[in-house]
Amino acid sequence: MNRSDGRSTDMLRKVKVTRKFLKHAEGSCLIEVGETKVICSASVEETVPLFLKGKNEGWVTAEYGMLPRSCETRVNREKQRSGRTFEIQRLVGRSLRTAVAMRELGERTITLDCDVIQADGGTRTASITGSFIALVDCLDVMRKRKMIRRIPITDFVAATSVGIVDGATLLDLTYEEDSKAEVDMNVVMVSSGSFIEIQGTAERKPFSKEQMDVLLGLAQKGITRLIEMQKDLLKDVQ
Amino acid sequence: MNRSDGRSTDMLRKVKVTRKFLKHAEGSCLIEVGETKVICSASVEETVPLFLKGKNEGWVTAEYGMLPRSCETRVNREKQRSGRTFEIQRLVGRSLRTAVAMRELGERTITLDCDVIQADGGTRTASITGSFIALVDCLDVMRKRKMIRRIPITDFVAATSVGIVDGATLLDLTYEEDSKAEVDMNVVMVSSGSFIEIQGTAERKPFSKEQMDVLLGLAQKGITRLIEMQKDLLKDVQ
Amino acid sequence: MNRSDGRSTDMLRKVKVTRKFLKHAEGSCLIEVGETKVICSASVEETVPLFLKGKNEGWVTAEYGMLPRSCETRVNREKQRSGRTFEIQRLVGRSLRTAVAMRELGERTITLDCDVIQADGGTRTASITGSFIALVDCLDVMRKRKMIRRIPITDFVAATSVGIVDGATLLDLTYEEDSKAEVDMNVVMVSSGSFIEIQGTAERKPFSKEQMDVLLGLAQKGITRLIEMQKDLLKDVQ
Amino acid sequence: MNRSDGRSTDMLRKVKVTRKFLKHAEGSCLIEVGETKVICSASVEETVPLFLKGKNEGWVTAEYGMLPRSCETRVNREKQRSGRTFEIQRLVGRSLRTAVAMRELGERTITLDCDVIQADGGTRTASITGSFIALVDCLDVMRKRKMIRRIPITDFVAATSVGIVDGATLLDLTYEEDSKAEVDMNVVMVSSGSFIEIQGTAERKPFSKEQMDVLLGLAQKGITRLIEMQKDLLKDVQ
Amino acid sequence: MNRSDGRSTDMLRKVKVTRKFLKHAEGSCLIEVGETKVICSASVEETVPLFLKGKNEGWVTAEYGMLPRSCETRVNREKQRSGRTFEIQRLVGRSLRTAVAMRELGERTITLDCDVIQADGGTRTASITGSFIALVDCLDVMRKRKMIRRIPITDFVAATSVGIVDGATLLDLTYEEDSKAEVDMNVVMVSSGSFIEIQGTAERKPFSKEQMDVLLGLAQKGITRLIEMQKDLLKDVQ
Amino acid sequence: MNRSDGRSTDMLRKVKVTRKFLKHAEGSCLIEVGETKVICSASVEETVPLFLKGKNEGWVTAEYGMLPRSCETRVNREKQRSGRTFEIQRLVGRSLRTAVAMRELGERTITLDCDVIQADGGTRTASITGSFIALVDCLDVMRKRKMIRRIPITDFVAATSVGIVDGATLLDLTYEEDSKAEVDMNVVMVSSGSFIEIQGTAERKPFSKEQMDVLLGLAQKGITRLIEMQKDLLKDVQ
């Protein structure tokens, strides 16, 4: 299988992260995964959702948006808040919550805003990988402001997509690959190799356990590399 | 591990399906999985979404709702249309689309309405298992009305949940089990044992590939039994 | 006049009530009036609307919904919250409030949810008759939980429709009869024979005082029978 | 019973109608019933609702609104579109449709906008009485523009409220009277004395057939006078 | 240039103000500027927006609406809350806030509701001129109720429009003139001749500094006359 | 007056434009004016608004948004679509429409999306200056695709803000300066020095004609430089 950008089947696209991309946010970055570009920001607020009031715990949540012209076709601002959007922001929030010790946050909410500037497949997994970096930078600022004693992160979190396209198992699908995939899987993992989330979908025909095992192996390989990159980027944060 | 309803870890709850439950719908059933009760109906309309106009293909979509007092606490009608709702109805629609030969439907849409009357865990998987039955009955009516020549179903589709609770891997979680699960997985499968959708989520700590394999095995066992039940129920439809 | 279901003009359809239909609600029933089926539930919340705060009184309110495929034609979930819906839920709430001694409830709200599973005319009057039963069961539960001392019901409440179809005055109209009625009247009554609400509408031509008197007599006859049925059903509640 | 404005129990408030109140509308008036003031306008559009397309019939519909400060307390513009609003505009539309021969309108819709400038009880009945006048003036303009051959009105339509306050049966209630009424009834009538709509509501305790008969008699008396006034006002329209 | 209503280019339309037009509002008027008619009301509430809580200051805000048939073509109630509406109500609020000493109001909000009954150009400027009168009457009532010690108005505020139509600079444009204007300018001024707001828009081609100077001179002339009228009207308020 | 960034009173902030910033849009740029950063994109669609159908003309419109964390405080996505937003997008659309010969566009709409990535004052004027560049690049693409014969731009358009802060007249205000300004003015100009739009607002006290003249002179000086920059940037477009 020849990929249009010349990658081998088990190769990630080029990833570039610009930390502290926004002036006002406690944490932020621009993450570029090939042509996919997402601005991730982390904002702290001194409040928690109703169901946590008085429990002396924090909360981490996410919102996801796309610029109207991030895609091939312009999408109306009103139509942005669709089912797909809700699905993605729930996934991002859930994935990052698993890596935070909520008790140490105090009664505070950290909101991760993932805004897609340009889309070429994999926006939700780039959002997770980038949000983790914004989150750590935000927690670092909170520590410096004496809001917390230490950075309450229990593990690194990153994500990628894998899929079956024309019978070949591929790592990190572009939009073009994704749109003709038979199977599409998003995987969120921690540094130990354990999973936080697996969402596998047969787009055209059902997939077997064997196919799934190959896909998961490919995903683990990719995410391991993404986490190495995160560790390298964040090595100044102790 | 003792389950509060006395089941062994690999046992489904009692499933009861009342076919043709609604007078007006082309297909419908009431599916009861333990205390979880969902009305599934299938409605045909002579229209397709904009992106399919003129392509001579059909569409299958789903909507999901809960009666305000289907749960322990009353939930406002306005709050029903939340992110969770969108996530579920997208899952149900996607799962059933995989089993239908769209070209044979003509330019028609079948909408599967899944309305939860009473909730005790597993409402989304019961919705899938029940919707499949409503869908087949709807297609049968369409065939009798000469709208289609044959029932364009490529395979049986059913779903269940599995999870890890207090370290034990369990099949078909109740609400009580689900709310303390460490890992929660929804699996949609066809009769061949291949997967249509796998959604695994670490609620408290990441899960390993080994744990996942055990969970998938358990899910396959349960869904095989659900599909046998579907085959038995629908044996009058040729 | 021959009615399509063979009833005489002054005969109710068959009424069947399944009490305690829902597991979670404080009170609930499934009421079937011919082919019309409504799930009524009563939920208690420890709050009152703003205008009653601090007045040491309770409140009773109602919401009404229809399953998308309860009717001949599927109705979109978004279109459900129409003017007709608001009109009906205001009627149901008002009718039941008249029969409750609000001071005895304490600062609590009981919400009556009426969800139409299948519609064949008379859904609003079936909602009232069924809600009364759910309400009494809810109050009985509240008494057992020592929230109230006694059941603060001042009278029984039931409702039916009457109308003029092809010149004949009919009791308890089906959808088919209702859609060709010249006059359509919904009547809510208590056991003494007094009225809580009368809503008479000329659909095609104005009606005279004489016609109205005949219709009200017919309604009284029907409601008297419905209240007898309620008394019989609830005789275990002291 | 002494009424605060000195009226006897069977007396209407002073009614004043300013015809052709708005420059742009095909028909319009300002109706003042005591301190209650409503602007009614009738607008023609060359379209009908979907369910009437191609049936060669017209439609009459109504909308109702209140200026934010028409009442004692300011009501937010967003809160204006409540259940009460929907209930009233459905009543106004239904009442006037009964008096129009739809076939003669052609495929056109007449929208009656009733905007309450100042409220002191009886806004919905003033809206009906005033809308009838705006409707006739609108039809007269349509006839002059050769859109219709003759004015397709089958009868005069007017409305008032009656009620029981402190045991006394009163005609045409002010806001103060309405807010302490035990029974509140809105009646819409044609010139023959027949009814288009009767909506009687027990606000505090059920009412008997005898009480209802007295109330209806009072309403007939009042509406007869309102229709005389309409006839006098519209005598230039042939 | 001959204006269709015979005015010279530097002449205002006839202005008529009916003070205390509404019974319930603290201050109100009907302002008529030629065929443009706006009801302005001022309502006091014992609350301030969130950002002012605890600052011991008041707030003045405005809302703007149009009756559905105030214009040549009926405009749907739902479509009323458009961008244009928001733009206008922000302008009215800002203009009047400049003339009020907020500290003297206490923690109270005065809402100015401007409801256009009939539109013929200049509705936003008529809203400002009329709202000033309603505001002063409202403050006078507040002083009489001992809520404030003195009327905390720092200057008179009025507004008009000017524009270039067929090359001629005109004062106080009608709808017909406005719709063919090359330049359209709304000006808000105080009695000293200083400006509160200038909004000049080139509708067809850019305008020069010289043209602007002529337009502003014309506006000053008109507003000076409007403020004289306000002073005369309000001379009973000390 | 010492400005916090060391600029003299009549100096613009540093402006940087990255053309063709987005892959999918027909035209786009990232414009940075000091710390203010806005992504402007231009999208063509083969449709026009209803009021232009069949008139053989095009349309240019704008939408404006802010990333939730573009400001000091996070702003909810739902609260983004406020009155301020509508006011700004109407201003941007109007300003650019004046410079386009609509007849030459054919029945097409160009939508300018202005998304603020980071805000530090002057986001609306940066949106106008940047949108002009995106618009020209979009028209250039359209010409290359043979959709139009030539670039139908009649003049260059740019904008800046001016204001009075602590008595000093300043060009191109930062957020900090804007928030303490006594007068705030946004000016849109073409290369000839004529105006497209002037919006001057007294934030604390009214401003005189003399002050306005000084402000406009300052604005003209700044915009002249911005248009020189645009001309230089776009010199490859013939």
Tab-separated table of N, CA and C in Angstrom, chain E residues 162-168 170 173-185 201-205:
chain	number	residue	atom	x	y	z
E	162	VAL	N	-29.064	61.792	9.923
E	162	VAL	CA	-28.807	62.651	8.760
E	162	VAL	C	-28.273	61.742	7.657
E	163	GLY	N	-28.297	62.254	6.421
E	163	GLY	CA	-27.796	61.390	5.358
E	163	GLY	C	-27.640	62.155	4.064
E	164	ILE	N	-27.023	61.487	3.098
E	164	ILE	CA	-26.894	62.064	1.763
E	164	ILE	C	-27.750	61.237	0.811
E	165	VAL	N	-28.725	61.906	0.205
E	165	VAL	CA	-29.661	61.231	-0.704
E	165	VAL	C	-29.624	61.972	-2.035
E	166	ASP	N	-29.339	61.265	-3.092
E	166	ASP	CA	-29.228	61.903	-4.419
E	166	ASP	C	-28.331	63.146	-4.353
E	167	GLY	N	-27.269	63.069	-3.582
E	167	GLY	CA	-26.323	64.170	-3.494
E	167	GLY	C	-26.697	65.268	-2.510
E	168	ALA	N	-27.926	65.249	-2.006
E	168	ALA	CA	-28.348	66.294	-1.064
E	168	ALA	C	-28.191	65.822	0.379
E	170	LEU	N	-29.542	65.644	3.996
E	170	LEU	CA	-30.889	65.770	4.571
E	170	LEU	C	-30.889	65.498	6.070
E	173	LEU	N	-34.237	61.449	8.194
E	173	LEU	CA	-34.674	60.692	7.012
E	173	LEU	C	-35.900	59.811	7.263
E	174	THR	N	-36.820	59.807	6.315
E	174	THR	CA	-37.916	58.836	6.343
E	174	THR	C	-37.375	57.495	5.820
E	175	TYR	N	-38.185	56.451	5.925
E	175	TYR	CA	-37.762	55.134	5.451
E	175	TYR	C	-37.419	55.176	3.966
E	176	GLU	N	-38.275	55.868	3.211
E	176	GLU	CA	-38.058	55.951	1.768
E	176	GLU	C	-36.712	56.622	1.463
E	177	GLU	N	-36.413	57.730	2.167
E	177	GLU	CA	-35.144	58.424	1.963
E	177	GLU	C	-33.966	57.555	2.403
E	178	ASP	N	-34.125	56.919	3.565
E	178	ASP	CA	-33.062	56.097	4.110
E	178	ASP	C	-32.687	54.963	3.160
E	179	SER	N	-33.703	54.412	2.474
E	179	SER	CA	-33.420	53.224	1.668
E	179	SER	C	-32.678	53.566	0.372
E	180	LYS	N	-32.648	54.841	0.013
E	180	LYS	CA	-31.838	55.195	-1.151
E	180	LYS	C	-30.656	56.107	-0.791
E	181	ALA	N	-30.348	56.208	0.506
E	181	ALA	CA	-29.255	57.080	0.950
E	181	ALA	C	-27.896	56.534	0.531
E	182	GLU	N	-26.988	57.426	0.159
E	182	GLU	CA	-25.600	57.033	-0.118
E	182	GLU	C	-24.804	56.978	1.180
E	183	VAL	N	-25.118	57.908	2.068
E	183	VAL	CA	-24.488	57.915	3.389
E	183	VAL	C	-25.599	58.069	4.408
E	184	ASP	N	-25.441	57.378	5.529
E	184	ASP	CA	-26.479	57.349	6.553
E	184	ASP	C	-25.761	57.548	7.880
E	185	MET	N	-26.194	58.509	8.679
E	185	MET	CA	-25.485	58.769	9.925
E	185	MET	C	-26.468	58.978	11.074
E	201	THR	N	-22.207	55.610	8.109
E	201	THR	CA	-22.012	54.445	7.255
E	201	THR	C	-22.171	54.836	5.790
E	202	ALA	N	-21.159	54.469	4.980
E	202	ALA	CA	-21.296	54.665	3.543
E	202	ALA	C	-22.086	53.495	2.990
E	203	GLU	N	-23.266	53.750	2.450
E	203	GLU	CA	-24.090	52.643	1.959
E	203	GLU	C	-23.682	52.269	0.538
E	204	ARG	N	-23.267	53.261	-0.254
E	204	ARG	CA	-22.919	52.964	-1.637
E	204	ARG	C	-21.504	53.400	-1.986
E	205	LYS	N	-21.121	54.612	-1.575
E	205	LYS	CA	-19.746	55.023	-1.836
E	205	LYS	C	-19.191	55.801	-0.641
